[in-house]
PDB file of N, CA and C in Angstrom:
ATOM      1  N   UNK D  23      85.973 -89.947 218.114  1.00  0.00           N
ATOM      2  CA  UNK D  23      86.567 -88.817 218.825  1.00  0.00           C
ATOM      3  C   UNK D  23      85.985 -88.710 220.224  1.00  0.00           C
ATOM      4  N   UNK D  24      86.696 -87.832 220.824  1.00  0.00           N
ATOM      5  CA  UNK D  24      86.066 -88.027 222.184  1.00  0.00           C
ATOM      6  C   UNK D  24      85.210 -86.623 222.791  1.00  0.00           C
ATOM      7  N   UNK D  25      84.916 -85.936 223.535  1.00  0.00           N
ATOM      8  CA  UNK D  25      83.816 -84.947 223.484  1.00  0.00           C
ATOM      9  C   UNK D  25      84.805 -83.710 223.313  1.00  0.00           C
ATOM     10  N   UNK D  26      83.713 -83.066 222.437  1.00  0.00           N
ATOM     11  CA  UNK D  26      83.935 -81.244 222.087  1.00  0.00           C
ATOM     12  C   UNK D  26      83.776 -80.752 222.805  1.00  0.00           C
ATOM     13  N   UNK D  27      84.052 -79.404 223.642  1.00  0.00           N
ATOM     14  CA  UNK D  27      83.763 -78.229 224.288  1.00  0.00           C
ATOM     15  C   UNK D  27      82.627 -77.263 223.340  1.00  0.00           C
ATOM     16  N   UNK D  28      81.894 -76.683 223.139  1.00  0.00           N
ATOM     17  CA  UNK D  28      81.296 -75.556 222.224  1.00  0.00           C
ATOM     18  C   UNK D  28      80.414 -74.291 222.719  1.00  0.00           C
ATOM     19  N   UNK D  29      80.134 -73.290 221.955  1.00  0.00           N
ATOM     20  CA  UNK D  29      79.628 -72.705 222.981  1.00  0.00           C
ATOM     21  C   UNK D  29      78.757 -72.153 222.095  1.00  0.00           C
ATOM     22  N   UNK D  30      77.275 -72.207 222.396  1.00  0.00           N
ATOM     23  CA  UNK D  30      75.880 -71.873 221.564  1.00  0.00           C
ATOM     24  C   UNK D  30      75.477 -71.230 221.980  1.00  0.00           C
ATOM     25  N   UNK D  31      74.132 -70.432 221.128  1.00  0.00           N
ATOM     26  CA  UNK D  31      73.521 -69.117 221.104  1.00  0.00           C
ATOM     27  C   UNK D  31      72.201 -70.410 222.057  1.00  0.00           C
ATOM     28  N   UNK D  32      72.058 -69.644 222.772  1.00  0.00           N
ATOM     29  CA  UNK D  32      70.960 -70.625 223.646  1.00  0.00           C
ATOM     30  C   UNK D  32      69.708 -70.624 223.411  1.00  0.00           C
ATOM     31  N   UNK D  33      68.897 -69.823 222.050  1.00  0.00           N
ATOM     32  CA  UNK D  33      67.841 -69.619 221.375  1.00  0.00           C
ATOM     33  C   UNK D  33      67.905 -70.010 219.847  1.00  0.00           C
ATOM     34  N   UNK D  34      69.097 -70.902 220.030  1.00  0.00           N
ATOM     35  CA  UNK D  34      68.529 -72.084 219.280  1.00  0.00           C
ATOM     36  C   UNK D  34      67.939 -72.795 218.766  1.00  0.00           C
ATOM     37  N   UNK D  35      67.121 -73.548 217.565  1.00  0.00           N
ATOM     38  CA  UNK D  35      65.970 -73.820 217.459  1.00  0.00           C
ATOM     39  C   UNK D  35      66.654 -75.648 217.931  1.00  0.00           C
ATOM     40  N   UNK D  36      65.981 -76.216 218.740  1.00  0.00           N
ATOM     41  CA  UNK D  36      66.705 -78.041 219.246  1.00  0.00           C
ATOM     42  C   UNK D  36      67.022 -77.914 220.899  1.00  0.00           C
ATOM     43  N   UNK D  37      67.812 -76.300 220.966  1.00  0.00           N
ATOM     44  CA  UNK D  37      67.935 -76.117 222.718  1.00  0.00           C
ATOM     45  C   UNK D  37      66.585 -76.009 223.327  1.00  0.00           C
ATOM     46  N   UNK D  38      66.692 -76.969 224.603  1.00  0.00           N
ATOM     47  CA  UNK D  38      65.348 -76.941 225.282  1.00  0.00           C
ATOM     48  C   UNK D  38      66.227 -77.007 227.137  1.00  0.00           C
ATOM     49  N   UNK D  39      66.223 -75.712 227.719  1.00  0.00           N
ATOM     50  CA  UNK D  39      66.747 -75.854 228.997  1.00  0.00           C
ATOM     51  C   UNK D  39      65.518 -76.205 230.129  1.00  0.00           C
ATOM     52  N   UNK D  40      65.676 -77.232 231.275  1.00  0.00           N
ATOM     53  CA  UNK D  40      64.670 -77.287 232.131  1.00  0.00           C
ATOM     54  C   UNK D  40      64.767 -76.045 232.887  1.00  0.00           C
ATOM     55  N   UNK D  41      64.067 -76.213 233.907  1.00  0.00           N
ATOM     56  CA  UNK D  41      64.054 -75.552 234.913  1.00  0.00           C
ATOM     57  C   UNK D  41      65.503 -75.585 235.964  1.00  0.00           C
ATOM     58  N   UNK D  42      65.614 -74.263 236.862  1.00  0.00           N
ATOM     59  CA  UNK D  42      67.171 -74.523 237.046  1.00  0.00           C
ATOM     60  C   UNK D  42      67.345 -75.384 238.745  1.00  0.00           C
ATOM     61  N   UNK D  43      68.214 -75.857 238.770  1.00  0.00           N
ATOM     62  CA  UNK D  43      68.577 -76.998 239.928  1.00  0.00           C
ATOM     63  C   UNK D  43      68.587 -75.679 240.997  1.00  0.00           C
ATOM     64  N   UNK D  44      68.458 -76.165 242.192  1.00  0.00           N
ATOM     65  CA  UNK D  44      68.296 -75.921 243.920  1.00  0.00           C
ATOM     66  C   UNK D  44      69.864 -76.785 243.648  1.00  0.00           C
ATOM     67  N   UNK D  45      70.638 -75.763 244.151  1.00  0.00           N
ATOM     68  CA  UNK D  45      72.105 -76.459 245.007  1.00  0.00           C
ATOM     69  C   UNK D  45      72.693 -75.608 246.082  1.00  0.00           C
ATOM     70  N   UNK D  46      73.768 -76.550 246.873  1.00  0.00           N
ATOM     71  CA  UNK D  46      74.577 -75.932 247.621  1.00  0.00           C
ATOM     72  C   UNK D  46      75.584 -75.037 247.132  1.00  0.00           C
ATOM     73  N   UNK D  47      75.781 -73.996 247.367  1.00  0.00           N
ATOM     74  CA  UNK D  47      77.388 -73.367 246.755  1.00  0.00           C
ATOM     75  C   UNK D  47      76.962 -72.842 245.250  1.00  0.00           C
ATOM     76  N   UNK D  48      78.325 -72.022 244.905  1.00  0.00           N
ATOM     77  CA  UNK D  48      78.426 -71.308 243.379  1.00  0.00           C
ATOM     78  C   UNK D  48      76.644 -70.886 243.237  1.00  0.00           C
ATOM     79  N   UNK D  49      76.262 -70.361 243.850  1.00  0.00           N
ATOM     80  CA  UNK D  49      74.951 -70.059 243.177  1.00  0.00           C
ATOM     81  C   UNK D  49      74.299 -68.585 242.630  1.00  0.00           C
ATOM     82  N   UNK D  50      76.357 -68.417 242.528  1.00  0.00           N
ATOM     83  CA  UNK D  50      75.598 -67.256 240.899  1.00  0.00           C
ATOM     84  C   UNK D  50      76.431 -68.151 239.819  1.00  0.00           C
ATOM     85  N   UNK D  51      76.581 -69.329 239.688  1.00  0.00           N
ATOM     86  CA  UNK D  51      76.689 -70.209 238.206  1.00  0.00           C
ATOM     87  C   UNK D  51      75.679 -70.880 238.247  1.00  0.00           C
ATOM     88  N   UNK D  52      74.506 -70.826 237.371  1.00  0.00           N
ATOM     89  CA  UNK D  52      73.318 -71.417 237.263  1.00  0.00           C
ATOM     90  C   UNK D  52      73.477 -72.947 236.910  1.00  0.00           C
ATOM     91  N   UNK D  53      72.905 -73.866 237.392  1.00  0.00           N
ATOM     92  CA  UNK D  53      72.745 -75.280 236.889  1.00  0.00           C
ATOM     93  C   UNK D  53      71.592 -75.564 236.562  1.00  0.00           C
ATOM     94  N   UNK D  54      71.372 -76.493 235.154  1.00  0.00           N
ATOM     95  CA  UNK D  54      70.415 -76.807 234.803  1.00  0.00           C
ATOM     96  C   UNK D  54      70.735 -77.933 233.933  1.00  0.00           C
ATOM     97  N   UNK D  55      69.411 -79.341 233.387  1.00  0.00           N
ATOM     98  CA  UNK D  55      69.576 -80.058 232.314  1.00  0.00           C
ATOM     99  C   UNK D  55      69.500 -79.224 231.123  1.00  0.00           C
ATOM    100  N   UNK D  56      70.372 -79.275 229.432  1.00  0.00           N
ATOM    101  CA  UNK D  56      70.065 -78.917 228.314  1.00  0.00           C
ATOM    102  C   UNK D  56      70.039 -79.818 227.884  1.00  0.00           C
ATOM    103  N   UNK D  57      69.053 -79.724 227.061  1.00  0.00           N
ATOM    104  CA  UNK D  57      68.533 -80.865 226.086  1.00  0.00           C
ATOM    105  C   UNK D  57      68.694 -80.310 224.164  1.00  0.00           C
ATOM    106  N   UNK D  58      69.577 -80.972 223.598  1.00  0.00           N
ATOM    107  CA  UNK D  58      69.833 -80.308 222.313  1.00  0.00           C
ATOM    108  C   UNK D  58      69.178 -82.203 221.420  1.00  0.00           C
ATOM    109  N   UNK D  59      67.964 -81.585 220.884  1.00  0.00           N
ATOM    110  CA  UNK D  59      67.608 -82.256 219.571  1.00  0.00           C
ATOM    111  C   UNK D  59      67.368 -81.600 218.209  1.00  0.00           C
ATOM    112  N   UNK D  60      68.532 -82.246 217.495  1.00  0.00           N
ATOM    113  CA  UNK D  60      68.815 -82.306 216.142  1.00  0.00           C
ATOM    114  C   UNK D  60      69.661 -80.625 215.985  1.00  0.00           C
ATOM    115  N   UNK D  61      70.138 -80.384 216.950  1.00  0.00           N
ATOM    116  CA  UNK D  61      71.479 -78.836 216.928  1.00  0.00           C
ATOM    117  C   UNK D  61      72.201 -78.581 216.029  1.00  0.00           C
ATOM    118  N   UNK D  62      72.380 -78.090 214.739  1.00  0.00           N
ATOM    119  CA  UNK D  62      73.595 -78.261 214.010  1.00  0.00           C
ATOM    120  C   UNK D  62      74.638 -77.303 214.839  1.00  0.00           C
ATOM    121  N   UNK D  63      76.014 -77.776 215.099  1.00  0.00           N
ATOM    122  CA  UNK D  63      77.049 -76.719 215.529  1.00  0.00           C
ATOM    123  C   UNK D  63      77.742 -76.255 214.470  1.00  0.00           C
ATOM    124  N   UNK D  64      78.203 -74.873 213.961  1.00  0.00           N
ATOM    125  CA  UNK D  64      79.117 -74.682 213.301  1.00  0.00           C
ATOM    126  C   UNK D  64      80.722 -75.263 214.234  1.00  0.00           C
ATOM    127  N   UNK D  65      81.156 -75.121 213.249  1.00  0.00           N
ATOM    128  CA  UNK D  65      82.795 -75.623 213.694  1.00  0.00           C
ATOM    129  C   UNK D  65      83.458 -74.450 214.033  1.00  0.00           C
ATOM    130  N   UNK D  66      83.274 -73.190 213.803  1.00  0.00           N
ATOM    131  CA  UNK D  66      83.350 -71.699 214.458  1.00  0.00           C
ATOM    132  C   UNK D  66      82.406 -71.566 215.870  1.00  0.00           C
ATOM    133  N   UNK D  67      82.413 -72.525 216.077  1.00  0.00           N
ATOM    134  CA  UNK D  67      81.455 -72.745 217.991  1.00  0.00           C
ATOM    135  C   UNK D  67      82.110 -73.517 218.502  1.00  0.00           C
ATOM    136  N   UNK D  68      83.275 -74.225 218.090  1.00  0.00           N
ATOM    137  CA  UNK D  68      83.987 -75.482 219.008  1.00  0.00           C
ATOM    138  C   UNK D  68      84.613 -74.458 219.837  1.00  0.00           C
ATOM    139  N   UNK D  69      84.878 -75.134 220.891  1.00  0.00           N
ATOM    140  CA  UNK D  69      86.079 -74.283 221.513  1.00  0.00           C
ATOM    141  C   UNK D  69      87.227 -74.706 221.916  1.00  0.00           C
ATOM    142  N   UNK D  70      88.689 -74.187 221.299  1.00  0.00           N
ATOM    143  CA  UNK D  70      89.619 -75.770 221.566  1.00  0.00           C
ATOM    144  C   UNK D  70      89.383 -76.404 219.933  1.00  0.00           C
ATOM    145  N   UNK D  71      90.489 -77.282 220.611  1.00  0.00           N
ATOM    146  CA  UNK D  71      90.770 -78.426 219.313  1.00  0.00           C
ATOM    147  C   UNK D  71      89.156 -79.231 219.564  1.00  0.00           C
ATOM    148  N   UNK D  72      89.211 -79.954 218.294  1.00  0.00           N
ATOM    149  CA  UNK D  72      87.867 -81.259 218.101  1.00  0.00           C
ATOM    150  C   UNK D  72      88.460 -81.947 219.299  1.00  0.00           C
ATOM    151  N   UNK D  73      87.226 -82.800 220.114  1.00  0.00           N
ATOM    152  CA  UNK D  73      87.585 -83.845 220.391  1.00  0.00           C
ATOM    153  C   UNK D  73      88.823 -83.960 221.682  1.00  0.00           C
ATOM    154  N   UNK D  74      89.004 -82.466 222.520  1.00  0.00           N
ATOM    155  CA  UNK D  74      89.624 -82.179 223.491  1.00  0.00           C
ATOM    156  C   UNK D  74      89.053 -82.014 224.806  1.00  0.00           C
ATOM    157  N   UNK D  75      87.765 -81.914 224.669  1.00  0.00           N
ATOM    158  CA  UNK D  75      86.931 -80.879 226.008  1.00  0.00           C
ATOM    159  C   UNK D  75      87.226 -81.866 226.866  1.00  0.00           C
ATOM    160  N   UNK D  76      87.163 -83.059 226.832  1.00  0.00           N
ATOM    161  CA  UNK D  76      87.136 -83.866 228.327  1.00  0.00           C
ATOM    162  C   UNK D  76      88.514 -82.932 229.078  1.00  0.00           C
ATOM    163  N   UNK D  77      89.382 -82.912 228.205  1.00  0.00           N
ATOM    164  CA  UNK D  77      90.886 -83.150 228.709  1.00  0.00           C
ATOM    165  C   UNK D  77      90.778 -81.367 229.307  1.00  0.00           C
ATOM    166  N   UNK D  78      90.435 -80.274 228.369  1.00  0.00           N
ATOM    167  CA  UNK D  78      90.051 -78.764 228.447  1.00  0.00           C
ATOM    168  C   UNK D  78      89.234 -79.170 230.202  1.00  0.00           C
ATOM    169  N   UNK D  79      87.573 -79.664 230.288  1.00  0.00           N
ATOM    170  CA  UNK D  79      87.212 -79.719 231.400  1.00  0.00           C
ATOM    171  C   UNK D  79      88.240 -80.076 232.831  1.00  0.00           C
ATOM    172  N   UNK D  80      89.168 -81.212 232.630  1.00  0.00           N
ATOM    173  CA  UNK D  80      89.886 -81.948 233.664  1.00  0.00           C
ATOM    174  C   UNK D  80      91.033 -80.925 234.469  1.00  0.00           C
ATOM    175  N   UNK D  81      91.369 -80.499 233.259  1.00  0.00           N
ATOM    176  CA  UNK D  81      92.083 -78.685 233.371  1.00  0.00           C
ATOM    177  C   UNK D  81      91.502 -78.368 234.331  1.00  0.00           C
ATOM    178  N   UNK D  82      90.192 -77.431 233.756  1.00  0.00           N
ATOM    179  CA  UNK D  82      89.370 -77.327 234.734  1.00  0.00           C
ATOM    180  C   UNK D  82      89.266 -76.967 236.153  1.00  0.00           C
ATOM    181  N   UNK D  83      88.897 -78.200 236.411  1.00  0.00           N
ATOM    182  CA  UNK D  83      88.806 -78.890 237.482  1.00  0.00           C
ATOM    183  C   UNK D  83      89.813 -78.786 238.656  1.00  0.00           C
ATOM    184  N   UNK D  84      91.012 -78.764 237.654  1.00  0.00           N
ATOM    185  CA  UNK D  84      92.501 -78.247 238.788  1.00  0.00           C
ATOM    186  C   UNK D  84      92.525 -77.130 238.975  1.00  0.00           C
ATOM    187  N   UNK D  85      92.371 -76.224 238.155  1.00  0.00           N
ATOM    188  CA  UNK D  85      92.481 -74.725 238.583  1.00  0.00           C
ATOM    189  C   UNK D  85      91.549 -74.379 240.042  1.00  0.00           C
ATOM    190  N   UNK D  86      90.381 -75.084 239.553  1.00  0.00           N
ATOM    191  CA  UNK D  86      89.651 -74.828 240.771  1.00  0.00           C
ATOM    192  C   UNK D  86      89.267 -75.250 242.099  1.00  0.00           C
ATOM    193  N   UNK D  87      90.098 -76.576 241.948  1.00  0.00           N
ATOM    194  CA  UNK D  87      90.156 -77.219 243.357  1.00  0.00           C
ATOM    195  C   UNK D  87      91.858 -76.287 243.814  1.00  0.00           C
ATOM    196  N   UNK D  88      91.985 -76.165 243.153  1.00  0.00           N
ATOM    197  CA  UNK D  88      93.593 -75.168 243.426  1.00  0.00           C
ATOM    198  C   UNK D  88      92.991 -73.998 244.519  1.00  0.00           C
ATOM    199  N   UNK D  89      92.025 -73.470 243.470  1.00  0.00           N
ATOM    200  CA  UNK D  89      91.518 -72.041 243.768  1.00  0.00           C
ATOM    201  C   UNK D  89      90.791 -72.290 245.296  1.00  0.00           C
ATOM    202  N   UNK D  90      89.940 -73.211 245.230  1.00  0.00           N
ATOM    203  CA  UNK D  90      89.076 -73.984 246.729  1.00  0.00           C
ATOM    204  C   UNK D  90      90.101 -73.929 247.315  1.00  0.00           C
ATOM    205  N   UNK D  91      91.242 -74.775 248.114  1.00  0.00           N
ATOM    206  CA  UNK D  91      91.958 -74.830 249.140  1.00  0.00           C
ATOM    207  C   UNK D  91      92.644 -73.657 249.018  1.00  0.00           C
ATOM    208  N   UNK D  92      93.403 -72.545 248.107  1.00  0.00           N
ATOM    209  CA  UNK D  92      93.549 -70.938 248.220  1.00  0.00           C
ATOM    210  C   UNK D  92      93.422 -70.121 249.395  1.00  0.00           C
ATOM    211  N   UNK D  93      91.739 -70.044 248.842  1.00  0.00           N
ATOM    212  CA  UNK D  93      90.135 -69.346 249.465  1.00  0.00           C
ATOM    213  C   UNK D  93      90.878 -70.300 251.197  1.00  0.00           C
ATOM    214  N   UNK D  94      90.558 -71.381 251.414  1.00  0.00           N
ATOM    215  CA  UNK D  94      90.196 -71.679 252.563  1.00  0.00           C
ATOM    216  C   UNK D  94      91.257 -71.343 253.688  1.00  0.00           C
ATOM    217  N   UNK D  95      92.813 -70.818 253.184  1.00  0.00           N
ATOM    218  CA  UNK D  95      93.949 -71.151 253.592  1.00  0.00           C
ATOM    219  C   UNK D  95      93.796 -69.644 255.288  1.00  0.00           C
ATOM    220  N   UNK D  96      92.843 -68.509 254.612  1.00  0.00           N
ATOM    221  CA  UNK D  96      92.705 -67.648 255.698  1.00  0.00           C
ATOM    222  C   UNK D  96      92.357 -67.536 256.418  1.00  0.00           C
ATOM    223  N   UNK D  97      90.672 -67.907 256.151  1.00  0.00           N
ATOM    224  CA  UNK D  97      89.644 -68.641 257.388  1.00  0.00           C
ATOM    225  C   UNK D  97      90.266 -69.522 258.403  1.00  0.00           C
ATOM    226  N   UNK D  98      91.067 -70.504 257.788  1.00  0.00           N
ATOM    227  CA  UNK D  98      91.575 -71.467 258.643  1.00  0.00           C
ATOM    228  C   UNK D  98      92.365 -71.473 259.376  1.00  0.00           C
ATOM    229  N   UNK D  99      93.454 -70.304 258.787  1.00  0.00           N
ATOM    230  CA  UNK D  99      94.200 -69.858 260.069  1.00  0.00           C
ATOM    231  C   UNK D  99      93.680 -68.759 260.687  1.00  0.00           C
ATOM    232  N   UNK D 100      92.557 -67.999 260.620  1.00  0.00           N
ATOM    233  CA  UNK D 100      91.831 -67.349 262.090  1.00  0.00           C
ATOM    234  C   UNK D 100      91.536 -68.256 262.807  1.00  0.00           C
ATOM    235  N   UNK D 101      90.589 -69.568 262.225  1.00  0.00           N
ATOM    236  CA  UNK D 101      89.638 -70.418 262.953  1.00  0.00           C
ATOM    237  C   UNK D 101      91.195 -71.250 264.150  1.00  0.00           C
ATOM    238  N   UNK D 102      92.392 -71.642 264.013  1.00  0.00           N
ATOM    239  CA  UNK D 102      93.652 -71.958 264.616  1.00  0.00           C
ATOM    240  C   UNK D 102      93.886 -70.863 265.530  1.00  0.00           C
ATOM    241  N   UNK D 103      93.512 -69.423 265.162  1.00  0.00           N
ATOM    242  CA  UNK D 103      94.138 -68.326 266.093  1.00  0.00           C
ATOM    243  C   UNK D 103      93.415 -68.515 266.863  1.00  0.00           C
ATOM    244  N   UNK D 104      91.788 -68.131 266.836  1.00  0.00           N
ATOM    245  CA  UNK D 104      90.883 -67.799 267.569  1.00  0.00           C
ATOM    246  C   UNK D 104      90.799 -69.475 268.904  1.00  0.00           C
ATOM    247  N   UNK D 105      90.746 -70.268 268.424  1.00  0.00           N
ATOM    248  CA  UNK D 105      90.656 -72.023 268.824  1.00  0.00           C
ATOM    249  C   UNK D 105      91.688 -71.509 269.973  1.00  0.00           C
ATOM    250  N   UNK D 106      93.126 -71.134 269.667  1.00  0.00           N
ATOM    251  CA  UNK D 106      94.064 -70.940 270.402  1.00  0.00           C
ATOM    252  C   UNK D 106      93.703 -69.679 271.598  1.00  0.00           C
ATOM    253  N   UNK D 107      93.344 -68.771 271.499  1.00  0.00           N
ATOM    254  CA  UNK D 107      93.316 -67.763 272.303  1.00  0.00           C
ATOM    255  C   UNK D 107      92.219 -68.000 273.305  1.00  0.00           C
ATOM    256  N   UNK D 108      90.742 -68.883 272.569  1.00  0.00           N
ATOM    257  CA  UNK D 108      89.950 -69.568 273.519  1.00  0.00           C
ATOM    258  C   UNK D 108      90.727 -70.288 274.758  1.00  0.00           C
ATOM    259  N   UNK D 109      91.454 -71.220 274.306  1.00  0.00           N
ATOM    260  CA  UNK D 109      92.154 -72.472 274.876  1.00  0.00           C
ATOM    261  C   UNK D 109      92.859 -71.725 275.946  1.00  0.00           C
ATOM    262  N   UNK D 110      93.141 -70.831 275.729  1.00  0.00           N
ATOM    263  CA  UNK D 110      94.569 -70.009 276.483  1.00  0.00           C
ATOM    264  C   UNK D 110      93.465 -69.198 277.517  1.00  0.00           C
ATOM    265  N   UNK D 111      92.487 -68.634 277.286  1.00  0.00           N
ATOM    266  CA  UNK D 111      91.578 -67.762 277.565  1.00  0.00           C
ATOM    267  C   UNK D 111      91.110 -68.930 278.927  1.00  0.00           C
ATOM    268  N   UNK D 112      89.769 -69.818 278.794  1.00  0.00           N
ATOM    269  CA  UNK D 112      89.232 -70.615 279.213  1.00  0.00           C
ATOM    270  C   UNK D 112      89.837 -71.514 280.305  1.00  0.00           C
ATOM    271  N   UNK D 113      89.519 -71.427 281.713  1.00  0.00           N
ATOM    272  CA  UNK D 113      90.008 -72.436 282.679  1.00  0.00           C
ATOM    273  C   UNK D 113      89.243 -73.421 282.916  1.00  0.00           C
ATOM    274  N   UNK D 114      89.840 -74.512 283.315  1.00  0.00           N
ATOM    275  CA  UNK D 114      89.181 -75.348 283.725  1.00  0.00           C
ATOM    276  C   UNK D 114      89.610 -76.268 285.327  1.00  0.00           C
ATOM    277  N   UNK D 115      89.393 -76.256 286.200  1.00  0.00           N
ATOM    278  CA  UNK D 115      90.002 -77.170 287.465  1.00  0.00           C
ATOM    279  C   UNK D 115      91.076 -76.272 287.560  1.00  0.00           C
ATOM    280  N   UNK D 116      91.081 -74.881 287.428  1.00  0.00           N
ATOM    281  CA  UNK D 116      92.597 -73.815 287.989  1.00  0.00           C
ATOM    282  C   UNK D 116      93.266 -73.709 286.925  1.00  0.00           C
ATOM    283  N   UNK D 117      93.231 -74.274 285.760  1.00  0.00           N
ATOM    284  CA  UNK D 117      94.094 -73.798 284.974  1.00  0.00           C
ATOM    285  C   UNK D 117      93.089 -73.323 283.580  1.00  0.00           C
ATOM    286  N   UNK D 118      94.525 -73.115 282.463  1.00  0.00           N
ATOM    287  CA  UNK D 118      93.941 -72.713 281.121  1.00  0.00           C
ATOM    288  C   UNK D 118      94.017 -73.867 280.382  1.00  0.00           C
ATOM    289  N   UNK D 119      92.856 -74.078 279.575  1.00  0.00           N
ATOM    290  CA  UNK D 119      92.212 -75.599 279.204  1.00  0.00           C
ATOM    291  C   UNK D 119      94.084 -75.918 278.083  1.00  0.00           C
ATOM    292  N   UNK D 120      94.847 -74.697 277.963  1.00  0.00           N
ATOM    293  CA  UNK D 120      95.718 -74.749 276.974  1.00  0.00           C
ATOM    294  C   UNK D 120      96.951 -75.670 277.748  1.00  0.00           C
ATOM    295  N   UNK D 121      97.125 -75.456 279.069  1.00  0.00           N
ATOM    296  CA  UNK D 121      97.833 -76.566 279.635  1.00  0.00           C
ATOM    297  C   UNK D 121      97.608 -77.885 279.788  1.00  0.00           C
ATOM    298  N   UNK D 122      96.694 -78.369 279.339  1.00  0.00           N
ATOM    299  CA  UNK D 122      96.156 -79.921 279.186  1.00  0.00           C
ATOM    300  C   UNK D 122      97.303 -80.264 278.289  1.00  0.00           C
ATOM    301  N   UNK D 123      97.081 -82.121 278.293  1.00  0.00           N
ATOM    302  CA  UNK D 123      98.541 -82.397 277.150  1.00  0.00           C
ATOM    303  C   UNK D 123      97.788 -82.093 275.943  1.00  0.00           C
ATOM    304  N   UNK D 124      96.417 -82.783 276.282  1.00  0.00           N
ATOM    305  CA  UNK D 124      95.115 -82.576 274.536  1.00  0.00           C
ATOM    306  C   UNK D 124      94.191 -81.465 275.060  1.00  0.00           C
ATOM    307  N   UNK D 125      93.896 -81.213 273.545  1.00  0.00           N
ATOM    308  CA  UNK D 125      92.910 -80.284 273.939  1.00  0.00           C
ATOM    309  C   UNK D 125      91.417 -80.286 272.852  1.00  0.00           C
TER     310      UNK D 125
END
């Protein structure tokens, strides 16, 4: 089969979490290694069908690169407004840098 999704009581007797990772971004979702030796899971902890999570994770993954370019779609058109009103604003040699062919 191919990997389960599940979701455990994290005081566990086998769960052993390190210490948590230093990253860029999302950093109120904690990252860390878990280390599970000898875990029994009940089958009332899968989550999803057996043997789905890769496919459940890949899901995932789209929702939230969906959600990423979303988020970025507003910023980016201020950062186009503002770029523009500079350009228009700003002379250079008598004119506004916005009459150049490039800018």
């Amino acid at each position: 089969l191919n990997k389960s999704l599940i979701c455990l009581p994290m005081d566990l007797p086998g769960i052993h979490v390190t210490k948590k990772i230093d990253k860029l971004g999302m950093r109120s979702s904690d990252t860390a290694q878990i280390f599970f030796e000898d875990v029994r899971v009940p089958k009332s902890h899968i989550i999803g069908e057996e043997g789905q999570g890769f496919t459940y994770q890949m899901m995932q993954f789209q929702e939230e690169r969906l959600w990423a370019s979303a988020v970025a779609i507003v910023p980016l058109q201020m950062l186009i407004a503002e770029t523009i009103a500079y350009a228009r604003d700003r002379k250079a040699f008598g004119q506004p840098l916005l009459n150049n062919q490039t800018v």
